[in-house]
XYZ file of C-alpha atoms in Angstrom:
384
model
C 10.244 -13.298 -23.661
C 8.521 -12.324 -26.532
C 4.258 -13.657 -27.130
C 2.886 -12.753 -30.695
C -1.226 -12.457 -30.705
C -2.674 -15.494 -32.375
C -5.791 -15.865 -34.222
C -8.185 -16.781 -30.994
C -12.216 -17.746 -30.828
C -15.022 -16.490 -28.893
C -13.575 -17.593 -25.817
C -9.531 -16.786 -26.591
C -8.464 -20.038 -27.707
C -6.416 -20.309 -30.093
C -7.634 -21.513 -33.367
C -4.263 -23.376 -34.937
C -5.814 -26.232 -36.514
C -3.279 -29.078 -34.766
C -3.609 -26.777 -31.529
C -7.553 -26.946 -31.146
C -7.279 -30.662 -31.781
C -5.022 -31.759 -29.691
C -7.291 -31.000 -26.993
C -9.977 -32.681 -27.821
C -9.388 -34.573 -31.398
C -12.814 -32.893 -32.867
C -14.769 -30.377 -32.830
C -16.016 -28.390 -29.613
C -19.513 -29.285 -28.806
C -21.884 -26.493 -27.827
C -21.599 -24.973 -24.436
C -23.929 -26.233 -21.858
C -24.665 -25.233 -18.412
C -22.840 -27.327 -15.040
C -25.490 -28.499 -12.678
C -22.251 -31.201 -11.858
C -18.902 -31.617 -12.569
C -18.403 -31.968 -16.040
C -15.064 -34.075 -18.203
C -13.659 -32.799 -20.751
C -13.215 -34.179 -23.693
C -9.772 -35.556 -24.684
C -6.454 -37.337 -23.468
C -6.617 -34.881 -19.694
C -9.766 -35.935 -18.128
C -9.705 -33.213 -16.383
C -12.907 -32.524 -14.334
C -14.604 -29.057 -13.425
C -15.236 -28.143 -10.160
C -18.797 -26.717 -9.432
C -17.271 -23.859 -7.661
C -16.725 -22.012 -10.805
C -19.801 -23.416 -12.598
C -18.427 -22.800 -16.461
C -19.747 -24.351 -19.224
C -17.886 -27.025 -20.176
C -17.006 -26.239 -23.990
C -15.727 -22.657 -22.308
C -11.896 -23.895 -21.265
C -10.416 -20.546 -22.322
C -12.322 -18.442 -19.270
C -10.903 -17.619 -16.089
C -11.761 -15.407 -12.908
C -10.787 -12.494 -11.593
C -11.628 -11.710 -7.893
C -12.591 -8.530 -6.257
C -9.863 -6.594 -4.287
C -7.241 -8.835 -5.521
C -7.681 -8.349 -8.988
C -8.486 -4.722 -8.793
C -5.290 -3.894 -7.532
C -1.689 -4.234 -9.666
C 0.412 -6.209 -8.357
C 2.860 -6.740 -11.428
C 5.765 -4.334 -12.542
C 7.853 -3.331 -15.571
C 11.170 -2.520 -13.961
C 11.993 -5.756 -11.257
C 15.171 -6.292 -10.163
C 16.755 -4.390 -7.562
C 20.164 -4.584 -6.157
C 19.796 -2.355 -3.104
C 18.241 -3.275 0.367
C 16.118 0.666 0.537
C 14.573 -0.280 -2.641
C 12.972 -3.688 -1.871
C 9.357 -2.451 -0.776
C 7.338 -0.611 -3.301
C 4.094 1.069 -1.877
C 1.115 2.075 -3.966
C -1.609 4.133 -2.373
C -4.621 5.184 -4.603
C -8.492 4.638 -4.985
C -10.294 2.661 -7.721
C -14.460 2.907 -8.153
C -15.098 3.682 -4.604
C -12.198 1.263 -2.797
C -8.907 3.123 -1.465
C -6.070 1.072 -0.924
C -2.458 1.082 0.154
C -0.600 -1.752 -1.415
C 2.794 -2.904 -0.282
C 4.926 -5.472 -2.207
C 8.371 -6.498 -0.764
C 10.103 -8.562 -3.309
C 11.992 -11.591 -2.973
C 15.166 -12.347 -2.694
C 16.944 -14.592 -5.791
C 20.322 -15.877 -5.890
C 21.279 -15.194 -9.829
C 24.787 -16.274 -11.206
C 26.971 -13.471 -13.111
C 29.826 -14.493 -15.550
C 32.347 -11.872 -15.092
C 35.406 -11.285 -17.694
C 38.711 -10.911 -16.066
C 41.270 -8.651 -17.125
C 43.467 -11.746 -18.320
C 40.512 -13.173 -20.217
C 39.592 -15.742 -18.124
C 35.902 -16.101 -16.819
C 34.673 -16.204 -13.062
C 31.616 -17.020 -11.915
C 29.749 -15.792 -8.559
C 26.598 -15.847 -7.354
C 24.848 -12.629 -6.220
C 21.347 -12.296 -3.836
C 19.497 -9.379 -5.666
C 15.725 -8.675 -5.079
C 12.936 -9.727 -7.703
C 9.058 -8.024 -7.875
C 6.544 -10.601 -9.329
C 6.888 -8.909 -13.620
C 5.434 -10.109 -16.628
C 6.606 -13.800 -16.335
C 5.387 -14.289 -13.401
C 2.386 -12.959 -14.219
C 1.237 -15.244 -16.898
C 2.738 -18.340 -14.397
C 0.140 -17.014 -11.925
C -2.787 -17.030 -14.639
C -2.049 -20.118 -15.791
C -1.918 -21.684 -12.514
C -5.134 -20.104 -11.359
C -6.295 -21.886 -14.453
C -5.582 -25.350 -13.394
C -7.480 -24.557 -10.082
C -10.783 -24.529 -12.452
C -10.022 -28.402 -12.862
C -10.547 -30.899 -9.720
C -6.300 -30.764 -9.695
C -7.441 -28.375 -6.755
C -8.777 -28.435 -3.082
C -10.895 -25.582 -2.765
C -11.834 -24.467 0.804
C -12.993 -21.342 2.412
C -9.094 -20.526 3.865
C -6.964 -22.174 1.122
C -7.117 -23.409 -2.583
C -4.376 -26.221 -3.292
C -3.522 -26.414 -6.974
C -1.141 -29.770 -8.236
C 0.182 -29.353 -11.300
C 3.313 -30.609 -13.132
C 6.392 -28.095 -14.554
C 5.184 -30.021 -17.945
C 1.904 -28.809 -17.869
C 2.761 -25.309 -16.650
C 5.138 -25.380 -19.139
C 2.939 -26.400 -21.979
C -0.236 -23.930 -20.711
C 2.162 -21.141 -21.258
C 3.470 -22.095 -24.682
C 0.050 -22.435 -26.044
C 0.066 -18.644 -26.126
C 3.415 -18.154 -27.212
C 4.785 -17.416 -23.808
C 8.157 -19.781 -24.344
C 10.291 -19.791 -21.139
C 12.678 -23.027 -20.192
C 12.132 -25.241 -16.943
C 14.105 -22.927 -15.103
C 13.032 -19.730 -16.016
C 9.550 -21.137 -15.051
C 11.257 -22.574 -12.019
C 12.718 -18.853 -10.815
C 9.045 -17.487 -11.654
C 7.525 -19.722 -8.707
C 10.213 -18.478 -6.367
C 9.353 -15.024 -7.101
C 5.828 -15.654 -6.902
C 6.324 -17.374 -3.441
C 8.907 -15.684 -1.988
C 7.218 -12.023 -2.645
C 4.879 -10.615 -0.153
C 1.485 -8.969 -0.999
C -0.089 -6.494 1.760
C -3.671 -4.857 0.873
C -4.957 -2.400 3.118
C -7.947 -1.494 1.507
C -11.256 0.102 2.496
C -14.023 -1.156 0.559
C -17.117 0.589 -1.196
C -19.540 -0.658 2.341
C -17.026 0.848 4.357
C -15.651 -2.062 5.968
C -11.619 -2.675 6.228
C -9.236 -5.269 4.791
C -5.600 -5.835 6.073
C -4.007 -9.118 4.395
C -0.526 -10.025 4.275
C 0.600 -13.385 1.616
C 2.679 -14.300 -0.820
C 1.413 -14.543 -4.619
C 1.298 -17.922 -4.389
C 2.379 -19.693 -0.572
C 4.020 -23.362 0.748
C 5.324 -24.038 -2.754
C 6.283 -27.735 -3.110
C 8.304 -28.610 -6.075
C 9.415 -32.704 -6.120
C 11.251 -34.353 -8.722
C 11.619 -38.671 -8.935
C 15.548 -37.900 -10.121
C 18.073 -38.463 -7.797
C 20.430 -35.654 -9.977
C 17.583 -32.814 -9.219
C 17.640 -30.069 -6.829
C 14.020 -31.669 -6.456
C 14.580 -34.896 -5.617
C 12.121 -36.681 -2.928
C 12.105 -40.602 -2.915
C 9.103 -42.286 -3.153
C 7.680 -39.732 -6.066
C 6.211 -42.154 -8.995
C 5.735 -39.363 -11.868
C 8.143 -39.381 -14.150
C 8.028 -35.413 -13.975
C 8.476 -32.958 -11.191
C 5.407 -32.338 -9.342
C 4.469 -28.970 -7.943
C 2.329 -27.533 -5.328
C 0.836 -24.637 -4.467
C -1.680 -22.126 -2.641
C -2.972 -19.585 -4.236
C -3.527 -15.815 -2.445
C -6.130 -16.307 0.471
C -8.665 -14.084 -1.180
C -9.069 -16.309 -4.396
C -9.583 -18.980 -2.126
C -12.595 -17.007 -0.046
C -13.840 -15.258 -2.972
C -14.313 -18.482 -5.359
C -15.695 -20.556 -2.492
C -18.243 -17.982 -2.057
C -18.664 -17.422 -5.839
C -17.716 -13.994 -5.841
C -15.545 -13.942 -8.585
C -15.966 -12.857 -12.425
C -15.343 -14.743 -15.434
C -13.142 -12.824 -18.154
C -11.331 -13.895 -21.461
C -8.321 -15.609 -19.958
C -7.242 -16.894 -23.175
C -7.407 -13.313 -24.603
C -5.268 -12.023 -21.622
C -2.360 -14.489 -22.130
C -2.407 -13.310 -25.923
C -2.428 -9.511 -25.540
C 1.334 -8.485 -25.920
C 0.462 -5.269 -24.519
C 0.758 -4.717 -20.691
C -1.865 -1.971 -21.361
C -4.235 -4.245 -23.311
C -3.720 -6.600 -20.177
C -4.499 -4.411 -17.618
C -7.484 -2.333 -19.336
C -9.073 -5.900 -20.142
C -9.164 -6.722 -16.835
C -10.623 -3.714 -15.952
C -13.522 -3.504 -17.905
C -14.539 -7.275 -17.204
C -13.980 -6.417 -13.358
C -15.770 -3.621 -13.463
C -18.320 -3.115 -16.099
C -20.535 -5.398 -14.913
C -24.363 -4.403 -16.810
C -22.014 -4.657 -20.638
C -24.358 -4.813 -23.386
C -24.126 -3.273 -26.723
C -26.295 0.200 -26.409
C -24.840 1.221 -23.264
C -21.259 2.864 -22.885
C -18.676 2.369 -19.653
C -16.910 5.710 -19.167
C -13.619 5.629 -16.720
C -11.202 7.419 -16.540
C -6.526 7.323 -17.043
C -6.361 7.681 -13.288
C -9.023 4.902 -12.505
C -6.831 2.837 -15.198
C -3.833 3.780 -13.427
C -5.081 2.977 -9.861
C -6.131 -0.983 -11.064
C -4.650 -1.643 -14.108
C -0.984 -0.400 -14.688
C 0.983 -0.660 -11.280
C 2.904 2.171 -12.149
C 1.944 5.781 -11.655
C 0.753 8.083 -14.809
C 4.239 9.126 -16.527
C 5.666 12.947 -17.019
C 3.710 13.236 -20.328
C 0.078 12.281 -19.642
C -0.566 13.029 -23.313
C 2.151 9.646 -24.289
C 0.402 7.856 -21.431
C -2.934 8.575 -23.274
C -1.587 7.366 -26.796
C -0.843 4.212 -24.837
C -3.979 3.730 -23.335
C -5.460 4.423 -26.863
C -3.359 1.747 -28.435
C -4.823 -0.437 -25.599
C -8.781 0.181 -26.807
C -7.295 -0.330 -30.460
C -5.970 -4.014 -29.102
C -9.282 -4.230 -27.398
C -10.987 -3.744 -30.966
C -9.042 -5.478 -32.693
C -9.342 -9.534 -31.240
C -13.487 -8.323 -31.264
C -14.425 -7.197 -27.849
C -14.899 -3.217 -28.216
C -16.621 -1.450 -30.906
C -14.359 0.844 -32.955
C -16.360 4.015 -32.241
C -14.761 5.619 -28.987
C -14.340 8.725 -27.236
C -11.382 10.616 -25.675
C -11.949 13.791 -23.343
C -9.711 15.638 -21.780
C -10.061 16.775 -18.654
C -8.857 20.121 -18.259
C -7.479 22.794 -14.895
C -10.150 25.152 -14.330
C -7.508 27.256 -14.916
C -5.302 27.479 -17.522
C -5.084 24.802 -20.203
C -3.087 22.397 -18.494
C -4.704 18.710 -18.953
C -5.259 16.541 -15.765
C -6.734 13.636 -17.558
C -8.553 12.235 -19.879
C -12.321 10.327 -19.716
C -12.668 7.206 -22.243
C -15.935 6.165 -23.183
C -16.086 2.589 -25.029
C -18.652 0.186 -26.390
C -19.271 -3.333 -26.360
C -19.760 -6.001 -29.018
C -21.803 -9.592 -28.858
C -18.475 -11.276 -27.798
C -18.021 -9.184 -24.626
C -21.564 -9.018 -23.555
C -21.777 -12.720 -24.129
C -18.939 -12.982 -21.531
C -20.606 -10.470 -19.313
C -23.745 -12.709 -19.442
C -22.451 -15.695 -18.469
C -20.350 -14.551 -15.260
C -23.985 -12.831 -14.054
C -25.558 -15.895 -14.809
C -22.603 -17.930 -13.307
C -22.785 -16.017 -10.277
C -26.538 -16.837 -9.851
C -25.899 -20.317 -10.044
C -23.186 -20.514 -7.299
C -25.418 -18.826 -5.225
C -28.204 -21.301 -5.963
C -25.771 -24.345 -5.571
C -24.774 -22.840 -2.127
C -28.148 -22.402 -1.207
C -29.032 -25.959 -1.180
């Protein structure tokens, strides 16, 4: 499905005039701080949970976690028809953490409409293997964003997020991310039916070996007795979902170790690139401000943000990653002036990669601010 970037604010939302008002029917107050779950203004209700501790004008933030969010766990290429190709394994090292990530991908039952030589048409259903792709990677935002409102049990071991295929649907057309009912439908399949393993060693030196799904005990009830949904005794007048979110999101938000990032700039980006390098700068560049530059480097990019390996021609794979600063520059949150080094063979002139140095503007910083500021809060809250 195609997603077209729309003119955003500070905070990624976007700024259609009937679009920022149907939210809240006027304008957004100023941000203030949470000492306590705050409502939102407009027809939702919806309440904040103190966990995340975001300012309450600020709807367009999200979180990334460490570990889970530092590894990529989304692919290009993501059907397979072919038991030997149902596991892909990643192993690689990003800012001090190696990893070996295996993702076995789940197995859909899709329905082909084959010609026949006498013109007729027959229909069969086929079991092929889906990895979580693009789709399901803005469901999985935009679920993680409803767990910022009280829709969501948030424990140590699990956070439960309720939601309706409405809502879902709607969150994801906000940003131009059109898919039907059932497309949105298959995406939570994938999502729950995949399998995530991390085996990581982190920058203290401890280990990490966790096994889930993307999302886990998916619940999807309909009150219509003609749905594949159906459960008797459901009131809404839409089908109701349920889910649980990866076990480290749980831990990691209970314990407030989580960032904030542009969420509504990351369902906008069209660029998987753009995607993947925002995400790594807001996971990762932690001191942002405007005088001081973060260098990294392809690889690092590679090993967090792109789940695929750096292509035959690193030189294309660097005019991609370029295009991805330009994107970066262009909705406000880099500085045009950038570097590009290559880094050279000691012998010979053969490039191994390339070093990218970038710069910050207010908007970035600003974001950078309040998830340090955010984080000292939780830990003040759970302190108490």
């Amino acid at each position: 499905m195609g997603s077209a970037m729309r003119e955003i604010d500070l905070f990624g939302k976007p700024l259609s005039p009937s679009m920022s008002k149907a939210n809240t029917g006027k304008e957004h107050s100023p941000s203030k701080v949470i000492t306590q779950p705050v409502v939102l203004g407009g027809r939702s209700g919806r309440v904040i949970h103190t966990d995340y501790q975001l300012p309450d004008a600020e709807t367009h933030l999200g979180n990334l976690v460490e570990i889970y969010d530092a590894v990529p766990r989304f692919f290009e290429s993501r059907t397979v028809h072919s038991l030997d190709n149902m596991n892909q394994e990643i192993t690689s090292e990003v800012r001090s953490m190696s990893y070996t990530l295996t993702i076995t991908a789940a197995t859909i039952r899709k329905k082909y409409i084959e010609k026949q030589p006498d013109g007729t048409t027959l229909q069969r259903q086929v079991n092929v293997g889906m990895f979580p792709g693009v789709r399901e990677e803005y469901v999985e935002k935009a679920i993680r964003k409803f767990s910022t409102f009280q829709a969501a049990d948030i424990t140590p071991e699990r956070c439960i997020v309720r939601f309706s295929l409405y809502e879902l649907k709607k969150e994801l057309d906000e940003f131009g991310h059109r898919y039907s009912y059932s497309e949105i439908r298959e995406a939570l399949q994938v999502l729950a039916q995949s399998n995530v393993r991390i085996d990581a060693t982190l920058p203290d030196g401890t280990s990490l070996d966790i096994s889930s799904g993307y999302i886990n005990n998916l619940v999807i009830r309909s009150p219509r007795r003609d749905s594949a949904y159906y459960q008797a005794g459901n009131d809404d007048s839409r089908p109701r979902c349920q889910v649980e979110l990866h076990p480290l999101i749980a831990q990691q938000v209970k314990r407030g170790e989580f960032r904030l990032y542009q969420y509504g700039l990351d369902m906008s980006i069209t660029s998987g690139f753009g995607r993947g390098l925002l995400r790594f700068i807001s996971m990762f560049w932690k001191n942002a401000s405007e005088s001081n530059s973060f260098r990294f480097t392809m690889m690092e990019f590679f090993a967090s943000g792109s789940n695929r390996r750096p292509g035959q021609f690193i030189a294309q794979d660097n005019r991609q990653l370029k295009r991805a600063i330009d994107s970066l520059i262009n909705v406000g949150l880099l500085k045009p002036d950038f570097r590009v080094v290559p880094v050279k063979a000691s012998k010979g002139r053969k490039i191994l990669d390339y070093e990218y140095e970038v710069y910050a503007t207010n908007k970035f910083v600003t974001t950078v601010i309040e998830a340090n500021s955010g984080a000292a809060r939780r830990r003040l809250v759970q302190s108490r």
